[in-house]
Amino acid sequence: MNRIVLFTDPHCPPCGMVKRYFDNVKDKRIEDVEHINLYDNVEFAHKYGARETPTLVVINDMGGILDRFHGGYEITQNIRRILEEYHDLS
């Protein structure tokens, strides 16, 4: 099962913009995006190339990176495609 992980920081203005955008997306799959504080999980974040916030990473069930997006604009412009392409149906 693919994981969609959003690395954030509570003091990051673009992270807040992404959160507000996600709150307004009318798609239940958005609830499956895992929000992880980058600075509380530095090793995990670096493993997946997240060195800045916000960063969204799609991880497959083997732990490999399927896709990665950096910055609020890139994430909000691609989230619907990400959900269509990578969200596993239960």
mmCIF file with all atom_site columns, C-alpha atoms in Angstrom:
data_model
loop_
_atom_site.group_PDB
_atom_site.id
_atom_site.type_symbol
_atom_site.label_atom_id
_atom_site.label_alt_id
_atom_site.label_comp_id
_atom_site.label_asym_id
_atom_site.label_entity_id
_atom_site.label_seq_id
_atom_site.pdbx_PDB_ins_code
_atom_site.Cartn_x
_atom_site.Cartn_y
_atom_site.Cartn_z
_atom_site.occupancy
_atom_site.B_iso_or_equiv
_atom_site.pdbx_formal_charge
_atom_site.auth_seq_id
_atom_site.auth_comp_id
_atom_site.auth_asym_id
_atom_site.auth_atom_id
_atom_site.pdbx_PDB_model_num
ATOM 1  C CA . MET A 1 1  ? 0.000   0.000  0.000  1.00 0.00 ? 1  MET A CA 1
ATOM 2  C CA . ASN A 1 2  ? 1.378   3.398  -0.960 1.00 0.00 ? 2  ASN A CA 1
ATOM 3  C CA . ARG A 1 3  ? 1.874   6.078  1.695  1.00 0.00 ? 3  ARG A CA 1
ATOM 4  C CA . ILE A 1 4  ? 1.460   9.755  0.919  1.00 0.00 ? 4  ILE A CA 1
ATOM 5  C CA . VAL A 1 5  ? 3.486   11.708 3.475  1.00 0.00 ? 5  VAL A CA 1
ATOM 6  C CA . LEU A 1 6  ? 3.506   15.477 3.913  1.00 0.00 ? 6  LEU A CA 1
ATOM 7  C CA . PHE A 1 7  ? 6.507   16.796 5.850  1.00 0.00 ? 7  PHE A CA 1
ATOM 8  C CA . THR A 1 8  ? 5.612   20.066 7.558  1.00 0.00 ? 8  THR A CA 1
ATOM 9  C CA . ASP A 1 9  ? 6.669   22.493 10.267 1.00 0.00 ? 9  ASP A CA 1
ATOM 10 C CA . PRO A 1 10 ? 4.219   24.465 12.434 1.00 0.00 ? 10 PRO A CA 1
ATOM 11 C CA . HIS A 1 11 ? 6.211   27.669 11.784 1.00 0.00 ? 11 HIS A CA 1
ATOM 12 C CA . CYS A 1 12 ? 6.183   27.302 7.995  1.00 0.00 ? 12 CYS A CA 1
ATOM 13 C CA . PRO A 1 13 ? 3.750   29.689 6.224  1.00 0.00 ? 13 PRO A CA 1
ATOM 14 C CA . PRO A 1 14 ? 3.566   27.593 3.024  1.00 0.00 ? 14 PRO A CA 1
ATOM 15 C CA . CYS A 1 15 ? 2.730   24.536 5.187  1.00 0.00 ? 15 CYS A CA 1
ATOM 16 C CA . GLY A 1 16 ? -0.254  26.428 6.569  1.00 0.00 ? 16 GLY A CA 1
ATOM 17 C CA . MET A 1 17 ? -1.354  27.264 3.031  1.00 0.00 ? 17 MET A CA 1
ATOM 18 C CA . VAL A 1 18 ? -1.142  23.588 2.050  1.00 0.00 ? 18 VAL A CA 1
ATOM 19 C CA . LYS A 1 19 ? -3.133  22.574 5.144  1.00 0.00 ? 19 LYS A CA 1
ATOM 20 C CA . ARG A 1 20 ? -5.873  25.107 4.333  1.00 0.00 ? 20 ARG A CA 1
ATOM 21 C CA . TYR A 1 21 ? -5.943  23.885 0.743  1.00 0.00 ? 21 TYR A CA 1
ATOM 22 C CA . PHE A 1 22 ? -6.210  20.251 1.875  1.00 0.00 ? 22 PHE A CA 1
ATOM 23 C CA . ASP A 1 23 ? -9.027  21.222 4.279  1.00 0.00 ? 23 ASP A CA 1
ATOM 24 C CA . ASN A 1 24 ? -10.999 22.494 1.270  1.00 0.00 ? 24 ASN A CA 1
ATOM 25 C CA . VAL A 1 25 ? -10.367 19.592 -1.102 1.00 0.00 ? 25 VAL A CA 1
ATOM 26 C CA . LYS A 1 26 ? -13.608 17.684 -1.530 1.00 0.00 ? 26 LYS A CA 1
ATOM 27 C CA . ASP A 1 27 ? -11.991 14.260 -1.697 1.00 0.00 ? 27 ASP A CA 1
ATOM 28 C CA . LYS A 1 28 ? -12.042 11.794 1.191  1.00 0.00 ? 28 LYS A CA 1
ATOM 29 C CA . ARG A 1 29 ? -8.679  10.360 0.099  1.00 0.00 ? 29 ARG A CA 1
ATOM 30 C CA . ILE A 1 30 ? -6.993  13.567 1.315  1.00 0.00 ? 30 ILE A CA 1
ATOM 31 C CA . GLU A 1 31 ? -7.603  12.279 4.867  1.00 0.00 ? 31 GLU A CA 1
ATOM 32 C CA . ASP A 1 32 ? -5.076  9.488  4.197  1.00 0.00 ? 32 ASP A CA 1
ATOM 33 C CA . VAL A 1 33 ? -2.199  11.931 3.693  1.00 0.00 ? 33 VAL A CA 1
ATOM 34 C CA . GLU A 1 34 ? 0.098   11.546 6.706  1.00 0.00 ? 34 GLU A CA 1
ATOM 35 C CA . HIS A 1 35 ? 1.258   14.869 8.193  1.00 0.00 ? 35 HIS A CA 1
ATOM 36 C CA . ILE A 1 36 ? 4.687   14.548 9.812  1.00 0.00 ? 36 ILE A CA 1
ATOM 37 C CA . ASN A 1 37 ? 6.686   17.295 11.498 1.00 0.00 ? 37 ASN A CA 1
ATOM 38 C CA . LEU A 1 38 ? 10.010  17.279 9.652  1.00 0.00 ? 38 LEU A CA 1
ATOM 39 C CA . TYR A 1 39 ? 11.979  18.524 12.656 1.00 0.00 ? 39 TYR A CA 1
ATOM 40 C CA . ASP A 1 40 ? 10.579  15.863 14.982 1.00 0.00 ? 40 ASP A CA 1
ATOM 41 C CA . ASN A 1 41 ? 11.422  13.118 12.462 1.00 0.00 ? 41 ASN A CA 1
ATOM 42 C CA . VAL A 1 42 ? 14.672  14.278 10.857 1.00 0.00 ? 42 VAL A CA 1
ATOM 43 C CA . GLU A 1 43 ? 16.102  10.827 10.038 1.00 0.00 ? 43 GLU A CA 1
ATOM 44 C CA . PHE A 1 44 ? 12.845  9.644  8.441  1.00 0.00 ? 44 PHE A CA 1
ATOM 45 C CA . ALA A 1 45 ? 12.547  12.916 6.520  1.00 0.00 ? 45 ALA A CA 1
ATOM 46 C CA . HIS A 1 46 ? 16.117  12.772 5.223  1.00 0.00 ? 46 HIS A CA 1
ATOM 47 C CA . LYS A 1 47 ? 15.661  9.143  4.184  1.00 0.00 ? 47 LYS A CA 1
ATOM 48 C CA . TYR A 1 48 ? 13.011  10.381 1.752  1.00 0.00 ? 48 TYR A CA 1
ATOM 49 C CA . GLY A 1 49 ? 14.792  13.542 0.648  1.00 0.00 ? 49 GLY A CA 1
ATOM 50 C CA . ALA A 1 50 ? 12.684  15.967 2.684  1.00 0.00 ? 50 ALA A CA 1
ATOM 51 C CA . ARG A 1 51 ? 15.057  18.716 3.747  1.00 0.00 ? 51 ARG A CA 1
ATOM 52 C CA . GLU A 1 52 ? 12.634  21.609 3.550  1.00 0.00 ? 52 GLU A CA 1
ATOM 53 C CA . THR A 1 53 ? 8.972   22.155 4.275  1.00 0.00 ? 53 THR A CA 1
ATOM 54 C CA . PRO A 1 54 ? 6.517   21.493 2.879  1.00 0.00 ? 54 PRO A CA 1
ATOM 55 C CA . THR A 1 55 ? 7.598   18.348 1.074  1.00 0.00 ? 55 THR A CA 1
ATOM 56 C CA . LEU A 1 56 ? 5.187   15.644 -0.045 1.00 0.00 ? 56 LEU A CA 1
ATOM 57 C CA . VAL A 1 57 ? 6.567   12.162 -0.731 1.00 0.00 ? 57 VAL A CA 1
ATOM 58 C CA . VAL A 1 58 ? 4.788   9.117  -2.154 1.00 0.00 ? 58 VAL A CA 1
ATOM 59 C CA . ILE A 1 59 ? 6.307   5.927  -0.743 1.00 0.00 ? 59 ILE A CA 1
ATOM 60 C CA . ASN A 1 60 ? 5.547   2.411  -1.983 1.00 0.00 ? 60 ASN A CA 1
ATOM 61 C CA . ASP A 1 61 ? 5.097   -0.635 0.243  1.00 0.00 ? 61 ASP A CA 1
ATOM 62 C CA . MET A 1 62 ? 8.782   -1.535 -0.164 1.00 0.00 ? 62 MET A CA 1
ATOM 63 C CA . GLY A 1 63 ? 9.848   1.892  1.143  1.00 0.00 ? 63 GLY A CA 1
ATOM 64 C CA . GLY A 1 64 ? 10.847  3.247  -2.258 1.00 0.00 ? 64 GLY A CA 1
ATOM 65 C CA . ILE A 1 65 ? 10.092  6.768  -3.407 1.00 0.00 ? 65 ILE A CA 1
ATOM 66 C CA . LEU A 1 66 ? 7.505   6.917  -6.182 1.00 0.00 ? 66 LEU A CA 1
ATOM 67 C CA . ASP A 1 67 ? 7.292   10.719 -6.365 1.00 0.00 ? 67 ASP A CA 1
ATOM 68 C CA . ARG A 1 68 ? 8.299   13.822 -4.432 1.00 0.00 ? 68 ARG A CA 1
ATOM 69 C CA . PHE A 1 69 ? 7.060   17.418 -4.453 1.00 0.00 ? 69 PHE A CA 1
ATOM 70 C CA . HIS A 1 70 ? 8.609   20.462 -2.771 1.00 0.00 ? 70 HIS A CA 1
ATOM 71 C CA . GLY A 1 71 ? 6.876   23.710 -1.897 1.00 0.00 ? 71 GLY A CA 1
ATOM 72 C CA . GLY A 1 72 ? 3.294   24.726 -1.352 1.00 0.00 ? 72 GLY A CA 1
ATOM 73 C CA . TYR A 1 73 ? 2.562   25.644 -4.954 1.00 0.00 ? 73 TYR A CA 1
ATOM 74 C CA . GLU A 1 74 ? 3.880   22.387 -6.436 1.00 0.00 ? 74 GLU A CA 1
ATOM 75 C CA . ILE A 1 75 ? 1.999   20.306 -3.847 1.00 0.00 ? 75 ILE A CA 1
ATOM 76 C CA . THR A 1 76 ? -1.350  22.089 -4.216 1.00 0.00 ? 76 THR A CA 1
ATOM 77 C CA . GLN A 1 77 ? -1.141  22.043 -8.013 1.00 0.00 ? 77 GLN A CA 1
ATOM 78 C CA . ASN A 1 78 ? -0.504  18.279 -8.094 1.00 0.00 ? 78 ASN A CA 1
ATOM 79 C CA . ILE A 1 79 ? -2.484  16.828 -5.154 1.00 0.00 ? 79 ILE A CA 1
ATOM 80 C CA . ARG A 1 80 ? -5.478  15.699 -7.216 1.00 0.00 ? 80 ARG A CA 1
ATOM 81 C CA . ARG A 1 81 ? -3.213  13.919 -9.711 1.00 0.00 ? 81 ARG A CA 1
ATOM 82 C CA . ILE A 1 82 ? -1.221  12.396 -6.828 1.00 0.00 ? 82 ILE A CA 1
ATOM 83 C CA . LEU A 1 83 ? -4.399  11.012 -5.269 1.00 0.00 ? 83 LEU A CA 1
ATOM 84 C CA . GLU A 1 84 ? -5.602  9.639  -8.615 1.00 0.00 ? 84 GLU A CA 1
ATOM 85 C CA . GLU A 1 85 ? -2.274  8.052  -9.483 1.00 0.00 ? 85 GLU A CA 1
ATOM 86 C CA . TYR A 1 86 ? -1.008  6.766  -6.156 1.00 0.00 ? 86 TYR A CA 1
ATOM 87 C CA . HIS A 1 87 ? -3.865  6.349  -3.679 1.00 0.00 ? 87 HIS A CA 1
ATOM 88 C CA . ASP A 1 88 ? -4.577  2.655  -3.177 1.00 0.00 ? 88 ASP A CA 1
ATOM 89 C CA . LEU A 1 89 ? -8.215  1.686  -3.149 1.00 0.00 ? 89 LEU A CA 1
ATOM 90 C CA . SER A 1 90 ? -9.194  -0.267 -0.061 1.00 0.00 ? 90 SER A CA 1
#
